[in-house]
Amino acid sequence: MKTKKDVLNAVVKSFPVYEVQQICLDGRRYPRRRISLQRVGFYDTKEHGEEAMRELLETEKKNYEARGLDYHDDCLGYFLFELLVHDKPSSFYWNERPCKCYSFTADGKLSDFVALDEFGWYRGRKTEDIRFKVGDIVEVVDDGVAELVIIGGLPMTKEYYRYLEENEEECEHPCQFLNESDDCYLVYPVDGEKGVHYHPQCYKVFPPTRPVSARITALLKARLAMELPAGKKPEK
């Protein structure tokens, strides 16, 4: 029989730390620019991480202004990740992702986040928290690039999640296979054959950070029209 001491020794103790990363622009050409992620630091609370981010951006703005340069030419925004630190190895935590993810504009304004519930599960997103609609042109930051794309599908809503959970004809309940990576849009890039698309998480999707030319706008709208069912138009 296990003693209380044995049980306590087996328990994995965890605490969160918060990593802030700056999204740096390494290229100038639209619709696809190279980016790099520069670590700002690790912090004991989300609030301290945000304070450090805002202190950095204000300092950088002043330095750029003093040199006659535009800070926004080199900074697209920021990410803030909550990471769990554990006191012992456990297979339960293998391959885990950051618990919470947030994105901020280059001016420190909250852009988006991963829509997890109070238990850390993804169960759909509130309708009012879906920032974009089908047909919107946005900028996705992922895999070393920031790329202009057009939205072709929206994240799952909480209402639809409940419908799937309560529908007796569903052979699988979504809570058994959904996670934070499913909090995403469906998007189409400018180039690519019909059907080529990807699913960036919502927190990686930003409004365009530079004016979008009429040519690129037309290309992206044509790309979406090619993918939509006949007769269907994007939402206004």
Coordinates of N, CA and C in Angstrom, one line a residue:
M1 N 0.8 -1.2 0.0 CA 0.0 0.0 0.0 C 0.9 1.3 0.0
K2 N 0.6 2.2 -0.9 CA 1.4 3.4 -1.0 C 1.1 4.3 0.2
T3 N 2.1 4.9 0.7 CA 1.9 5.9 1.7 C 1.7 7.3 1.1
K4 N 1.3 8.2 2.0 CA 1.1 9.6 1.5 C 2.3 10.2 0.9
K5 N 3.5 9.8 1.5 CA 4.8 10.3 1.0 C 5.0 9.8 -0.4
D6 N 4.7 8.5 -0.6 CA 4.9 7.9 -1.9 C 4.1 8.6 -3.0
V7 N 2.8 8.9 -2.6 CA 1.9 9.6 -3.6 C 2.4 11.0 -3.9
L8 N 2.8 11.7 -2.9 CA 3.3 13.1 -3.1 C 4.6 13.1 -3.9
N9 N 5.5 12.1 -3.7 CA 6.7 12.0 -4.5 C 6.4 11.8 -6.0
A10 N 5.3 11.1 -6.2 CA 4.9 10.8 -7.6 C 4.3 11.9 -8.3
V11 N 3.7 12.9 -7.6 CA 3.0 14.0 -8.2 C 4.0 14.9 -8.9
V12 N 3.7 15.3 -10.1 CA 4.5 16.2 -10.9 C 4.1 17.7 -10.5
K13 N 5.0 18.4 -9.9 CA 4.7 19.8 -9.6 C 5.1 20.7 -10.7
S14 N 4.2 21.7 -11.1 CA 4.5 22.6 -12.2 C 4.2 24.0 -11.8
F15 N 4.9 24.9 -12.6 CA 4.6 26.3 -12.5 C 4.8 26.9 -13.8
P16 N 4.1 28.0 -14.1 CA 4.2 28.6 -15.5 C 5.3 29.7 -15.5
V17 N 5.9 29.8 -16.7 CA 6.7 31.0 -17.0 C 6.2 31.5 -18.3
Y18 N 6.5 32.8 -18.6 CA 6.0 33.5 -19.8 C 7.1 34.0 -20.6
E19 N 7.1 33.5 -21.9 CA 8.1 33.9 -22.8 C 7.6 34.9 -23.8
V20 N 8.3 36.0 -24.0 CA 7.9 37.0 -25.0 C 8.9 37.0 -26.1
Q21 N 8.3 37.0 -27.4 CA 9.1 37.0 -28.6 C 8.7 38.2 -29.5
Q22 N 9.7 38.8 -30.1 CA 9.4 39.9 -31.0 C 9.5 39.3 -32.4
I23 N 8.5 39.7 -33.2 CA 8.4 39.3 -34.6 C 9.1 40.3 -35.5
C24 N 10.3 40.0 -35.9 CA 11.1 40.9 -36.7 C 11.0 40.7 -38.2
L25 N 10.9 41.7 -38.9 CA 10.8 41.6 -40.4 C 12.1 41.6 -41.0
D26 N 12.5 40.6 -41.8 CA 13.8 40.5 -42.4 C 13.7 40.7 -43.9
G27 N 12.4 41.0 -44.4 CA 12.2 41.3 -45.8 C 11.2 42.4 -46.0
R28 N 11.2 42.9 -47.2 CA 10.3 44.1 -47.5 C 9.2 43.7 -48.5
R29 N 9.3 42.7 -49.3 CA 8.4 42.5 -50.4 C 7.1 41.8 -50.0
Y30 N 6.0 42.4 -50.5 CA 4.7 41.8 -50.3 C 4.5 40.9 -51.5
P31 N 3.8 39.8 -51.5 CA 2.9 39.4 -50.3 C 3.5 38.5 -49.3
R32 N 4.8 38.2 -49.4 CA 5.5 37.2 -48.6 C 6.8 37.8 -48.1
R33 N 7.0 38.0 -46.8 CA 8.2 38.6 -46.2 C 8.9 37.6 -45.2
R34 N 10.2 37.5 -45.2 CA 10.9 36.7 -44.3 C 10.7 37.4 -42.9
I35 N 10.6 36.5 -41.9 CA 10.6 37.1 -40.5 C 11.5 36.2 -39.6
S36 N 11.9 36.7 -38.5 CA 12.6 35.9 -37.5 C 12.0 36.3 -36.1
L37 N 12.1 35.3 -35.2 CA 11.6 35.5 -33.9 C 12.7 35.8 -32.9
Q38 N 12.7 36.9 -32.2 CA 13.8 37.2 -31.3 C 13.2 37.2 -29.9
R39 N 13.9 36.4 -29.0 CA 13.4 36.3 -27.6 C 13.7 37.6 -26.9
V40 N 12.6 38.1 -26.3 CA 12.7 39.3 -25.4 C 13.1 38.8 -24.0
G41 N 12.5 37.7 -23.5 CA 12.9 37.2 -22.2 C 11.8 36.3 -21.6
F42 N 12.1 35.7 -20.4 CA 11.1 34.9 -19.7 C 10.7 35.7 -18.4
Y43 N 9.4 35.5 -18.0 CA 8.9 36.3 -16.9 C 8.0 35.5 -16.0
D44 N 7.9 35.9 -14.8 CA 7.2 35.1 -13.8 C 5.6 35.2 -13.9
T45 N 5.2 36.3 -14.6 CA 3.7 36.5 -14.7 C 3.5 37.0 -16.2
K46 N 2.3 36.8 -16.6 CA 1.9 37.4 -17.9 C 2.0 38.9 -17.9
E47 N 1.6 39.5 -16.8 CA 1.6 41.0 -16.7 C 3.1 41.5 -16.8
H48 N 4.0 40.8 -16.1 CA 5.4 41.3 -16.2 C 5.9 41.1 -17.6
G49 N 5.5 40.0 -18.3 CA 5.9 39.8 -19.7 C 5.4 41.0 -20.6
E50 N 4.1 41.4 -20.4 CA 3.6 42.5 -21.2 C 4.3 43.8 -20.9
E51 N 4.6 44.0 -19.6 CA 5.3 45.2 -19.2 C 6.7 45.3 -19.9
A52 N 7.4 44.2 -20.0 CA 8.7 44.1 -20.6 C 8.6 44.4 -22.1
M53 N 7.5 43.8 -22.7 CA 7.3 44.0 -24.2 C 7.0 45.5 -24.5
R54 N 6.2 46.1 -23.7 CA 5.9 47.5 -23.9 C 7.1 48.5 -23.6
E55 N 7.9 48.1 -22.6 CA 9.1 48.9 -22.4 C 10.0 48.8 -23.5
L56 N 10.2 47.6 -24.1 CA 11.1 47.4 -25.3 C 10.6 48.2 -26.5
L57 N 9.3 48.1 -26.8 CA 8.8 48.7 -28.0 C 8.9 50.3 -27.9
E58 N 8.6 50.8 -26.7 CA 8.8 52.3 -26.5 C 10.2 52.7 -26.7
T59 N 11.1 51.9 -26.1 CA 12.6 52.2 -26.3 C 13.0 52.2 -27.8
E60 N 12.5 51.1 -28.4 CA 12.9 50.9 -29.8 C 12.3 52.0 -30.7
K61 N 11.1 52.4 -30.4 CA 10.5 53.5 -31.2 C 11.3 54.8 -31.1
K62 N 11.7 55.1 -29.9 CA 12.5 56.3 -29.7 C 13.9 56.2 -30.4
N63 N 14.5 55.1 -30.3 CA 15.8 54.9 -31.0 C 15.6 55.0 -32.5
Y64 N 14.6 54.4 -33.1 CA 14.3 54.5 -34.5 C 14.0 55.9 -34.9
E65 N 13.2 56.6 -34.1 CA 12.9 58.0 -34.5 C 14.1 58.9 -34.4
A66 N 15.0 58.6 -33.5 CA 16.2 59.4 -33.4 C 17.1 59.3 -34.6
R67 N 17.0 58.1 -35.3 CA 17.8 57.9 -36.5 C 17.0 58.2 -37.8
G68 N 15.8 58.7 -37.6 CA 15.0 59.0 -38.8 C 14.4 57.8 -39.5
L69 N 14.2 56.7 -38.7 CA 13.7 55.5 -39.3 C 12.4 55.1 -38.7
D70 N 11.7 54.2 -39.3 CA 10.4 53.8 -38.9 C 10.5 52.4 -38.2
Y71 N 10.2 52.4 -36.9 CA 10.2 51.1 -36.1 C 9.3 50.0 -36.8
H72 N 8.2 50.4 -37.4 CA 7.3 49.4 -37.9 C 7.8 48.8 -39.2
D73 N 8.9 49.3 -39.8 CA 9.5 48.6 -40.9 C 10.2 47.4 -40.5
D74 N 10.6 47.2 -39.3 CA 11.4 46.1 -38.8 C 10.6 45.2 -37.8
C75 N 9.5 45.7 -37.2 CA 8.8 44.9 -36.2 C 7.3 44.8 -36.7
L76 N 6.9 43.5 -36.8 CA 5.5 43.2 -37.1 C 4.6 43.1 -35.9
G77 N 5.2 42.6 -34.8 CA 4.4 42.4 -33.6 C 5.1 41.5 -32.5
Y78 N 4.4 40.9 -31.6 CA 5.0 40.1 -30.6 C 4.1 38.9 -30.3
F79 N 4.8 37.9 -29.8 CA 4.1 36.7 -29.2 C 4.4 36.6 -27.7
L80 N 3.4 36.1 -27.0 CA 3.6 35.8 -25.6 C 3.1 34.4 -25.3
F81 N 3.9 33.5 -24.8 CA 3.6 32.1 -24.6 C 3.7 31.8 -23.1
E82 N 2.7 31.1 -22.6 CA 2.7 30.5 -21.3 C 3.3 29.1 -21.4
L83 N 4.4 28.8 -20.7 CA 5.0 27.5 -20.7 C 5.0 26.9 -19.3
L84 N 4.8 25.6 -19.2 CA 4.8 25.0 -17.9 C 6.2 24.4 -17.6
V85 N 6.7 24.6 -16.4 CA 8.0 24.0 -16.0 C 7.7 22.9 -14.9
H86 N 8.2 21.7 -15.1 CA 7.9 20.6 -14.2 C 9.1 20.2 -13.4
D87 N 8.9 19.6 -12.3 CA 10.0 19.2 -11.4 C 10.5 17.8 -11.6
K88 N 9.8 17.1 -12.5 CA 10.3 15.7 -12.8 C 9.7 15.3 -14.1
P89 N 10.3 14.3 -14.8 CA 9.8 13.9 -16.1 C 8.5 13.1 -15.9
S90 N 7.6 13.2 -16.9 CA 6.3 12.5 -16.9 C 5.9 12.4 -18.3
S91 N 5.5 11.1 -18.7 CA 5.0 10.9 -20.1 C 3.7 11.7 -20.3
F92 N 3.0 12.1 -19.3 CA 1.8 12.9 -19.4 C 2.1 14.2 -20.2
Y93 N 3.3 14.7 -20.0 CA 3.6 16.1 -20.6 C 4.5 16.0 -21.8
W94 N 4.7 14.8 -22.3 CA 5.5 14.7 -23.6 C 4.8 15.4 -24.7
N95 N 5.6 16.1 -25.5 CA 5.1 16.8 -26.7 C 4.0 17.9 -26.4
E96 N 4.0 18.4 -25.2 CA 2.9 19.4 -24.9 C 3.3 20.7 -25.6
R97 N 2.3 21.5 -26.0 CA 2.4 22.8 -26.5 C 2.3 23.8 -25.4
P98 N 2.6 25.1 -25.7 CA 2.4 26.1 -24.8 C 0.9 26.1 -24.3
C99 N 0.7 26.3 -23.0 CA -0.7 26.3 -22.5 C -1.5 27.4 -23.1
K100 N -0.9 28.6 -23.2 CA -1.7 29.7 -23.7 C -0.8 30.5 -24.6
C101 N -1.3 31.1 -25.7 CA -0.6 31.8 -26.7 C -1.3 33.1 -26.9
Y102 N -0.6 34.2 -27.0 CA -1.2 35.5 -27.3 C -0.3 36.2 -28.3
S103 N -1.0 37.1 -29.1 CA -0.2 37.9 -30.1 C -0.6 39.3 -29.9
F104 N 0.4 40.2 -30.2 CA 0.2 41.6 -30.0 C 0.7 42.3 -31.2
T105 N 0.2 43.5 -31.5 CA 0.6 44.3 -32.6 C 2.0 44.9 -32.3
A106 N 2.6 45.6 -33.2 CA 3.9 46.2 -33.0 C 3.8 47.3 -32.0
D107 N 2.6 47.8 -31.8 CA 2.3 48.9 -30.8 C 1.9 48.4 -29.4
G108 N 1.9 47.0 -29.3 CA 1.6 46.4 -28.0 C 0.1 46.2 -27.7
K109 N -0.8 46.3 -28.8 CA -2.2 46.1 -28.6 C -2.5 44.6 -28.8
L110 N -3.3 44.0 -27.9 CA -3.6 42.6 -28.1 C -4.2 42.3 -29.4
S111 N -3.7 41.3 -30.1 CA -4.2 41.0 -31.5 C -5.1 39.8 -31.4
D112 N -4.7 38.7 -30.8 CA -5.5 37.5 -30.7 C -4.9 36.5 -29.7
F113 N -5.5 35.4 -29.5 CA -5.1 34.4 -28.5 C -5.6 33.1 -28.8
V114 N -5.2 32.0 -28.1 CA -5.8 30.7 -28.3 C -7.0 30.6 -27.3
A115 N -8.1 30.2 -27.9 CA -9.4 30.2 -27.1 C -9.5 28.9 -26.3
L116 N -8.9 28.9 -25.2 CA -9.0 27.7 -24.3 C -10.0 28.0 -23.2
D117 N -10.7 27.0 -22.7 CA -11.6 27.3 -21.6 C -10.8 27.2 -20.3
E118 N -11.5 27.3 -19.2 CA -10.9 27.4 -17.9 C -10.1 26.1 -17.5
F119 N -10.4 25.0 -18.2 CA -9.7 23.8 -17.9 C -8.6 23.5 -18.9
G120 N -8.3 24.5 -19.8 CA -7.3 24.3 -20.8 C -7.7 23.5 -22.0
W121 N -9.0 23.3 -22.3 CA -9.5 22.6 -23.4 C -9.9 23.6 -24.5
Y122 N -9.8 23.1 -25.7 CA -10.4 23.9 -26.8 C -11.8 23.4 -27.1
R123 N -12.8 24.2 -26.9 CA -14.2 23.8 -27.2 C -14.9 24.8 -28.0
G124 N -14.2 25.3 -29.0 CA -14.8 26.3 -29.9 C -14.5 27.7 -29.4
R125 N -14.8 28.7 -30.3 CA -14.5 30.1 -30.0 C -15.8 30.9 -30.0
K126 N -15.8 31.9 -29.1 CA -17.0 32.7 -29.0 C -17.1 33.5 -30.4
T127 N -18.3 33.6 -30.8 CA -18.5 34.3 -32.1 C -17.9 35.7 -32.2
E128 N -18.1 36.4 -31.0 CA -17.6 37.8 -31.0 C -16.0 37.8 -31.0
D129 N -15.4 36.7 -30.7 CA -13.9 36.7 -30.7 C -13.4 36.2 -32.1
I130 N -14.2 36.0 -33.1 CA -13.7 35.7 -34.4 C -13.6 37.0 -35.1
R131 N -12.3 37.4 -35.3 CA -12.0 38.8 -35.8 C -12.2 39.0 -37.2
F132 N -12.1 38.0 -38.0 CA -12.2 38.1 -39.5 C -13.3 37.3 -40.1
K133 N -13.6 37.6 -41.3 CA -14.7 36.9 -42.0 C -14.2 36.3 -43.3
V134 N -14.9 35.4 -43.9 CA -14.5 34.9 -45.2 C -14.4 36.0 -46.2
G135 N -13.3 36.0 -47.0 CA -13.0 37.1 -47.9 C -12.1 38.2 -47.4
D136 N -11.8 38.2 -46.1 CA -10.9 39.2 -45.6 C -9.4 38.8 -46.0
I137 N -8.6 39.8 -46.3 CA -7.2 39.6 -46.6 C -6.5 39.9 -45.3
V138 N -5.6 39.0 -44.9 CA -4.9 39.1 -43.6 C -3.5 38.7 -43.9
E139 N -2.7 38.8 -42.8 CA -1.3 38.5 -42.8 C -1.0 37.4 -41.8
V140 N -0.5 36.3 -42.2 CA -0.2 35.1 -41.4 C 1.3 35.1 -41.1
V141 N 1.6 34.9 -39.8 CA 3.0 34.8 -39.4 C 3.2 33.3 -39.0
D142 N 4.0 32.6 -39.8 CA 4.2 31.2 -39.5 C 5.4 30.7 -40.3
D143 N 6.2 29.8 -39.7 CA 7.2 29.0 -40.5 C 8.2 30.0 -41.1
G144 N 8.6 31.0 -40.4 CA 9.6 31.9 -40.9 C 9.2 32.9 -41.9
V145 N 7.9 33.1 -42.2 CA 7.5 34.1 -43.1 C 6.2 34.8 -42.6
A146 N 6.0 36.0 -43.1 CA 4.7 36.7 -42.9 C 4.1 36.8 -44.3
E147 N 2.9 36.2 -44.5 CA 2.4 36.1 -45.9 C 1.0 36.6 -45.9
L148 N 0.7 37.4 -47.0 CA -0.7 37.8 -47.2 C -1.5 36.6 -47.8
V149 N -2.7 36.4 -47.2 CA -3.6 35.3 -47.7 C -5.0 35.8 -47.6
I150 N -5.9 35.0 -48.1 CA -7.4 35.4 -48.0 C -8.1 34.3 -47.2
I151 N -9.0 34.7 -46.4 CA -9.7 33.8 -45.5 C -10.8 33.0 -46.2
G152 N -10.8 31.7 -46.1 CA -11.8 30.9 -46.8 C -12.7 30.1 -45.8
G153 N -12.3 30.1 -44.5 CA -13.1 29.4 -43.5 C -12.8 29.9 -42.1
L154 N -13.7 29.8 -41.2 CA -13.6 30.4 -39.9 C -13.4 29.3 -38.8
P155 N -12.9 29.7 -37.7 CA -12.8 28.8 -36.5 C -14.1 28.2 -36.1
M156 N -14.1 27.1 -35.5 CA -15.3 26.5 -34.9 C -15.8 27.4 -33.8
T157 N -17.1 27.6 -33.8 CA -17.8 28.3 -32.7 C -18.2 27.4 -31.5
K158 N -18.4 28.0 -30.4 CA -18.8 27.3 -29.2 C -20.2 26.6 -29.5
E159 N -21.0 27.3 -30.2 CA -22.4 26.8 -30.6 C -22.2 25.5 -31.4
Y160 N -21.3 25.5 -32.4 CA -21.2 24.3 -33.3 C -20.5 23.2 -32.5
Y161 N -19.6 23.5 -31.6 CA -19.0 22.5 -30.7 C -20.1 21.8 -29.9
R162 N -21.0 22.6 -29.3 CA -22.1 22.0 -28.5 C -23.0 21.1 -29.4
Y163 N -23.2 21.6 -30.6 CA -24.0 20.8 -31.6 C -23.4 19.4 -31.8
L164 N -22.1 19.4 -32.0 CA -21.4 18.1 -32.3 C -21.4 17.2 -31.1
E165 N -21.3 17.8 -29.9 CA -21.3 17.0 -28.6 C -22.7 16.4 -28.4
E166 N -23.7 17.1 -28.7 CA -25.1 16.7 -28.4 C -25.7 15.9 -29.5
N167 N -25.1 15.8 -30.7 CA -25.7 15.1 -31.8 C -25.4 13.6 -31.7
E168 N -26.5 12.9 -31.6 CA -26.3 11.4 -31.3 C -25.8 10.7 -32.6
E169 N -25.9 11.3 -33.7 CA -25.4 10.7 -34.9 C -23.9 10.8 -35.1
E170 N -23.2 11.7 -34.3 CA -21.8 11.8 -34.3 C -21.1 10.6 -33.6
C171 N -20.3 9.9 -34.4 CA -19.6 8.7 -33.8 C -18.5 9.1 -32.9
E172 N -17.9 10.3 -33.0 CA -16.9 10.8 -32.2 C -17.2 12.1 -31.6
H173 N -17.0 12.3 -30.3 CA -17.2 13.6 -29.7 C -15.9 14.5 -29.9
P174 N -16.1 15.7 -30.3 CA -15.0 16.6 -30.6 C -14.0 16.7 -29.4
C175 N -14.4 16.6 -28.2 CA -13.5 16.8 -27.0 C -12.4 15.7 -27.0
Q176 N -12.7 14.6 -27.8 CA -11.7 13.5 -27.8 C -10.5 13.7 -28.7
F177 N -10.7 14.7 -29.7 CA -9.6 14.9 -30.6 C -9.2 16.3 -30.9
L178 N -10.0 17.3 -30.4 CA -9.6 18.7 -30.6 C -8.6 19.2 -29.6
N179 N -7.7 20.1 -30.0 CA -6.8 20.8 -29.1 C -6.6 22.2 -29.6
E180 N -5.7 22.9 -29.0 CA -5.5 24.3 -29.3 C -5.1 24.6 -30.8
S181 N -4.5 23.6 -31.5 CA -4.2 23.8 -32.9 C -5.4 23.9 -33.8
D182 N -6.6 23.4 -33.3 CA -7.8 23.5 -34.1 C -8.5 24.9 -34.0
D183 N -7.9 25.8 -33.2 CA -8.4 27.2 -33.1 C -7.8 27.9 -34.2
C184 N -8.3 27.7 -35.4 CA -7.6 28.2 -36.6 C -8.6 28.7 -37.7
Y185 N -8.1 29.4 -38.7 CA -8.8 29.7 -39.9 C -8.3 28.8 -41.1
L186 N -9.1 28.8 -42.1 CA -8.7 28.2 -43.4 C -8.3 29.4 -44.3
V187 N -7.2 29.3 -44.9 CA -6.7 30.4 -45.7 C -6.1 29.9 -47.0
Y188 N -6.2 30.8 -48.0 CA -5.6 30.5 -49.4 C -4.5 31.5 -49.7
P189 N -3.3 31.1 -50.1 CA -2.3 32.0 -50.5 C -2.5 32.5 -52.0
V190 N -1.7 33.5 -52.4 CA -1.9 34.1 -53.7 C -1.7 33.0 -54.8
D191 N -0.6 32.2 -54.6 CA -0.2 31.2 -55.6 C -0.6 29.9 -55.2
G192 N -0.5 28.9 -56.0 CA -0.9 27.5 -55.7 C -2.1 27.0 -56.5
E193 N -2.1 25.7 -56.8 CA -3.2 25.1 -57.5 C -4.5 25.1 -56.7
K194 N -5.6 24.8 -57.4 CA -6.9 24.8 -56.7 C -6.8 23.7 -55.6
G195 N -7.3 24.1 -54.4 CA -7.3 23.2 -53.2 C -6.1 23.4 -52.3
V196 N -5.1 24.2 -52.7 CA -3.9 24.4 -51.9 C -4.4 25.4 -50.8
H197 N -4.2 25.1 -49.5 CA -4.6 25.9 -48.4 C -3.9 25.5 -47.2
Y198 N -4.0 26.2 -46.1 CA -3.5 25.8 -44.8 C -4.3 26.4 -43.7
H199 N -4.0 26.0 -42.5 CA -4.8 26.3 -41.3 C -4.0 27.0 -40.2
P200 N -3.7 28.3 -40.3 CA -3.0 29.0 -39.3 C -3.8 29.2 -38.0
Q201 N -3.2 29.0 -36.9 CA -3.9 29.3 -35.6 C -4.3 30.8 -35.5
C202 N -5.4 31.1 -34.9 CA -5.9 32.4 -34.9 C -4.9 33.4 -34.4
Y203 N -4.1 33.1 -33.4 CA -3.2 34.1 -32.8 C -2.1 34.4 -33.8
K204 N -1.9 33.6 -34.9 CA -0.9 33.9 -35.8 C -1.4 34.8 -37.0
V205 N -2.6 35.2 -36.9 CA -3.3 35.9 -38.0 C -3.4 37.4 -37.6
F206 N -2.9 38.3 -38.4 CA -2.9 39.7 -38.2 C -3.6 40.5 -39.3
P207 N -4.1 41.6 -39.0 CA -4.5 42.5 -40.2 C -3.3 42.8 -41.0
P208 N -3.4 43.2 -42.3 CA -2.2 43.5 -43.1 C -1.5 44.7 -42.4
T209 N -0.2 44.6 -42.3 CA 0.6 45.6 -41.6 C 1.1 46.7 -42.6
R210 N 0.8 46.5 -43.9 CA 1.1 47.5 -44.9 C 0.0 47.6 -45.9
P211 N -0.2 48.7 -46.6 CA -1.3 48.7 -47.6 C -1.1 47.6 -48.6
V212 N -2.3 47.0 -49.0 CA -2.3 45.9 -50.0 C -2.6 46.5 -51.3
S213 N -1.8 46.2 -52.3 CA -2.0 46.8 -53.7 C -3.3 46.2 -54.3
A214 N -3.8 47.0 -55.3 CA -5.0 46.5 -56.0 C -4.7 45.2 -56.7
R215 N -3.5 45.1 -57.2 CA -3.1 43.8 -58.0 C -3.2 42.6 -57.1
I216 N -2.6 42.7 -55.9 CA -2.6 41.6 -54.9 C -4.0 41.3 -54.4
T217 N -4.8 42.4 -54.2 CA -6.1 42.2 -53.7 C -6.9 41.4 -54.8
A218 N -6.8 41.8 -56.0 CA -7.5 41.1 -57.1 C -7.1 39.7 -57.2
L219 N -5.8 39.4 -57.1 CA -5.3 38.0 -57.2 C -5.8 37.2 -56.0
L220 N -5.9 37.7 -54.8 CA -6.4 36.9 -53.7 C -7.9 36.7 -53.8
K221 N -8.6 37.7 -54.3 CA -10.1 37.5 -54.5 C -10.4 36.5 -55.6
A222 N -9.6 36.5 -56.6 CA -9.7 35.5 -57.7 C -9.4 34.1 -57.1
R223 N -8.4 34.1 -56.3 CA -8.0 32.8 -55.7 C -9.2 32.2 -54.8
L224 N -9.8 33.1 -54.1 CA -11.0 32.6 -53.2 C -12.1 32.2 -54.1
A225 N -12.4 33.0 -55.2 CA -13.5 32.7 -56.1 C -13.3 31.3 -56.7
M226 N -12.1 31.0 -57.0 CA -11.8 29.7 -57.6 C -12.1 28.5 -56.6
E227 N -12.0 28.8 -55.3 CA -12.2 27.8 -54.3 C -13.7 27.6 -53.8
L228 N -14.4 28.8 -53.9 CA -15.8 28.7 -53.4 C -16.7 27.9 -54.3
P229 N -17.7 27.3 -53.7 CA -18.7 26.5 -54.6 C -19.4 27.5 -55.5
A230 N -19.8 27.0 -56.7 CA -20.4 27.9 -57.7 C -21.6 28.6 -57.1
G231 N -21.6 29.9 -57.4 CA -22.7 30.7 -56.9 C -22.6 31.3 -55.5
K232 N -21.6 30.8 -54.7 CA -21.5 31.3 -53.4 C -20.5 32.5 -53.4
K233 N -20.9 33.5 -52.6 CA -20.1 34.7 -52.5 C -19.5 34.9 -51.1
P234 N -18.4 35.5 -50.9 CA -17.9 35.8 -49.5 C -18.9 36.7 -48.8
E235 N -18.8 36.6 -47.4 CA -19.7 37.4 -46.6 C -19.2 38.9 -46.7
K236 N -20.2 39.8 -46.5 CA -19.8 41.2 -46.6 C -19.6 41.7 -45.2

